Amino acid sequence: MQDKELLSGRLVVVTADITVMAVEAIVNAANSSLMGGGGVDGAIHRAGGPAILAECRQIRSTLYAQGLPAGDAVATCGGRLKAKYVIHTVGPVWHG
């Protein structure tokens, strides 16, 4: 694991497997469906187990029926992850 401290230690950049980090929260580059997918999003859902997916389904059914808009974020439990929470956010689609 490689760490780089910035801003007098207020920000730490780490190169590691996000699914095994024992931290308060991790940030997931999710898709708007919140149902998992490929890459890191899929890895987080697989490692975290059904609790994350259940909370994502609840969020979709109660708050974001059309999907999570780009720029918004929601938090779920970490499920089986060592992280306590997962912050799911959808980035913009780049057409350039």
C-alpha positions as a LaTeX table, in Angstrom:
\begin{tabular}{lrrr}
\hline
Residue & $x$ (\AA) & $y$ (\AA) & $z$ (\AA) \\
\hline
Met1 & 0.00 & 0.00 & 0.00 \\
Gln2 & 1.39 & 3.42 & $-0.94$ \\
Asp3 & 0.30 & 6.54 & 0.90 \\
Lys4 & 0.83 & 10.17 & $-0.05$ \\
Glu5 & $-0.15$ & 12.88 & 2.40 \\
Leu6 & $-1.31$ & 16.26 & 1.14 \\
Leu7 & $-2.65$ & 19.41 & 2.80 \\
Ser8 & $-0.68$ & 18.82 & 6.01 \\
Gly9 & $-2.05$ & 15.28 & 6.32 \\
Arg10 & $-5.71$ & 16.26 & 5.94 \\
Leu11 & $-5.85$ & 14.34 & 2.66 \\
Val12 & $-4.17$ & 10.98 & 2.17 \\
Val13 & $-4.02$ & 9.36 & $-1.26$ \\
Val14 & $-3.69$ & 5.58 & $-1.05$ \\
Thr15 & $-3.00$ & 3.04 & $-3.78$ \\
Ala16 & $-4.65$ & $-0.20$ & $-2.64$ \\
Asp17 & $-7.60$ & $-2.56$ & $-3.07$ \\
Ile18 & $-10.58$ & $-0.43$ & $-2.02$ \\
Thr19 & $-12.61$ & $-3.53$ & $-1.07$ \\
Val20 & $-10.27$ & $-4.46$ & 1.81 \\
Met21 & $-9.62$ & $-1.05$ & 3.34 \\
Ala22 & $-10.56$ & $-0.67$ & 7.02 \\
Val23 & $-11.83$ & 2.92 & 6.83 \\
Glu24 & $-14.94$ & 4.89 & 7.76 \\
Ala25 & $-16.14$ & 5.17 & 4.15 \\
Ile26 & $-15.14$ & 4.44 & 0.58 \\
Val27 & $-16.41$ & 6.25 & $-2.52$ \\
Asn28 & $-17.89$ & 4.18 & $-5.32$ \\
Ala29 & $-17.93$ & 5.48 & $-8.90$ \\
Ala30 & $-21.40$ & 4.03 & $-9.40$ \\
Asn31 & $-23.69$ & 3.95 & $-12.39$ \\
Ser32 & $-27.09$ & 5.63 & $-12.14$ \\
Ser33 & $-28.91$ & 2.33 & $-11.54$ \\
Leu34 & $-27.01$ & 1.73 & $-8.26$ \\
Met35 & $-27.29$ & $-1.99$ & $-9.01$ \\
Gly36 & $-23.58$ & $-2.67$ & $-9.41$ \\
Gly37 & $-21.82$ & $-3.15$ & $-12.68$ \\
Gly38 & $-18.34$ & $-3.73$ & $-13.96$ \\
Gly39 & $-15.00$ & $-2.57$ & $-12.68$ \\
Val40 & $-14.68$ & $-1.16$ & $-9.19$ \\
Asp41 & $-18.47$ & $-0.73$ & $-8.83$ \\
Gly42 & $-19.01$ & $-4.45$ & $-9.40$ \\
Ala43 & $-16.10$ & $-5.38$ & $-7.14$ \\
Ile44 & $-17.54$ & $-3.31$ & $-4.29$ \\
His45 & $-20.98$ & $-4.89$ & $-4.68$ \\
Arg46 & $-19.53$ & $-8.43$ & $-4.85$ \\
Ala47 & $-17.26$ & $-7.96$ & $-1.84$ \\
Gly48 & $-19.88$ & $-6.09$ & 0.21 \\
Gly49 & $-22.59$ & $-8.67$ & $-0.39$ \\
Pro50 & $-26.37$ & $-8.42$ & $-0.45$ \\
Ala51 & $-26.76$ & $-5.72$ & 2.23 \\
Ile52 & $-25.36$ & $-3.04$ & $-0.09$ \\
Leu53 & $-27.60$ & $-4.10$ & $-2.96$ \\
Ala54 & $-30.65$ & $-4.18$ & $-0.67$ \\
Glu55 & $-30.01$ & $-0.59$ & 0.46 \\
Cys56 & $-29.41$ & 0.52 & $-3.14$ \\
Arg57 & $-32.73$ & $-1.04$ & $-4.17$ \\
Gln58 & $-34.48$ & 0.77 & $-1.31$ \\
Ile59 & $-32.92$ & 4.08 & $-2.35$ \\
Arg60 & $-33.99$ & 3.53 & $-5.96$ \\
Ser61 & $-37.57$ & 2.66 & $-4.99$ \\
Thr62 & $-38.04$ & 5.56 & $-2.56$ \\
Leu63 & $-35.81$ & 8.41 & $-3.73$ \\
Tyr64 & $-34.45$ & 7.90 & $-7.23$ \\
Ala65 & $-36.88$ & 5.86 & $-9.32$ \\
Gln66 & $-35.27$ & 7.18 & $-12.53$ \\
Gly67 & $-31.74$ & 6.51 & $-11.27$ \\
Leu68 & $-29.19$ & 8.57 & $-9.37$ \\
Pro69 & $-28.37$ & 11.74 & $-11.35$ \\
Ala70 & $-24.78$ & 12.61 & $-12.20$ \\
Gly71 & $-23.29$ & 14.71 & $-9.43$ \\
Asp72 & $-25.53$ & 13.31 & $-6.68$ \\
Ala73 & $-24.38$ & 10.88 & $-4.00$ \\
Val74 & $-26.00$ & 8.46 & $-1.56$ \\
Ala75 & $-24.55$ & 6.40 & 1.27 \\
Thr76 & $-25.20$ & 2.78 & 2.17 \\
Cys77 & $-23.78$ & 0.42 & 4.73 \\
Gly78 & $-20.54$ & $-1.35$ & 3.89 \\
Gly79 & $-22.06$ & $-4.80$ & 4.17 \\
Arg80 & $-19.24$ & $-7.35$ & 4.42 \\
Leu81 & $-16.61$ & $-4.71$ & 3.59 \\
Lys82 & $-14.23$ & $-3.47$ & 6.26 \\
Ala83 & $-15.42$ & 0.06 & 5.40 \\
Lys84 & $-18.39$ & 1.14 & 7.49 \\
Tyr85 & $-20.09$ & 3.00 & 4.62 \\
Val86 & $-20.08$ & 3.18 & 0.83 \\
Ile87 & $-20.73$ & 6.57 & $-0.76$ \\
His88 & $-22.13$ & 5.93 & $-4.24$ \\
Thr89 & $-21.81$ & 8.77 & $-6.72$ \\
Val90 & $-22.36$ & 9.08 & $-10.45$ \\
Gly91 & $-19.90$ & 11.09 & $-12.48$ \\
Pro92 & $-20.68$ & 12.89 & $-15.72$ \\
Val93 & $-20.37$ & 11.13 & $-19.07$ \\
Trp94 & $-17.56$ & 12.68 & $-21.09$ \\
His95 & $-18.13$ & 13.20 & $-24.81$ \\
Gly96 & $-14.88$ & 14.69 & $-26.02$ \\
\hline
\end{tabular}
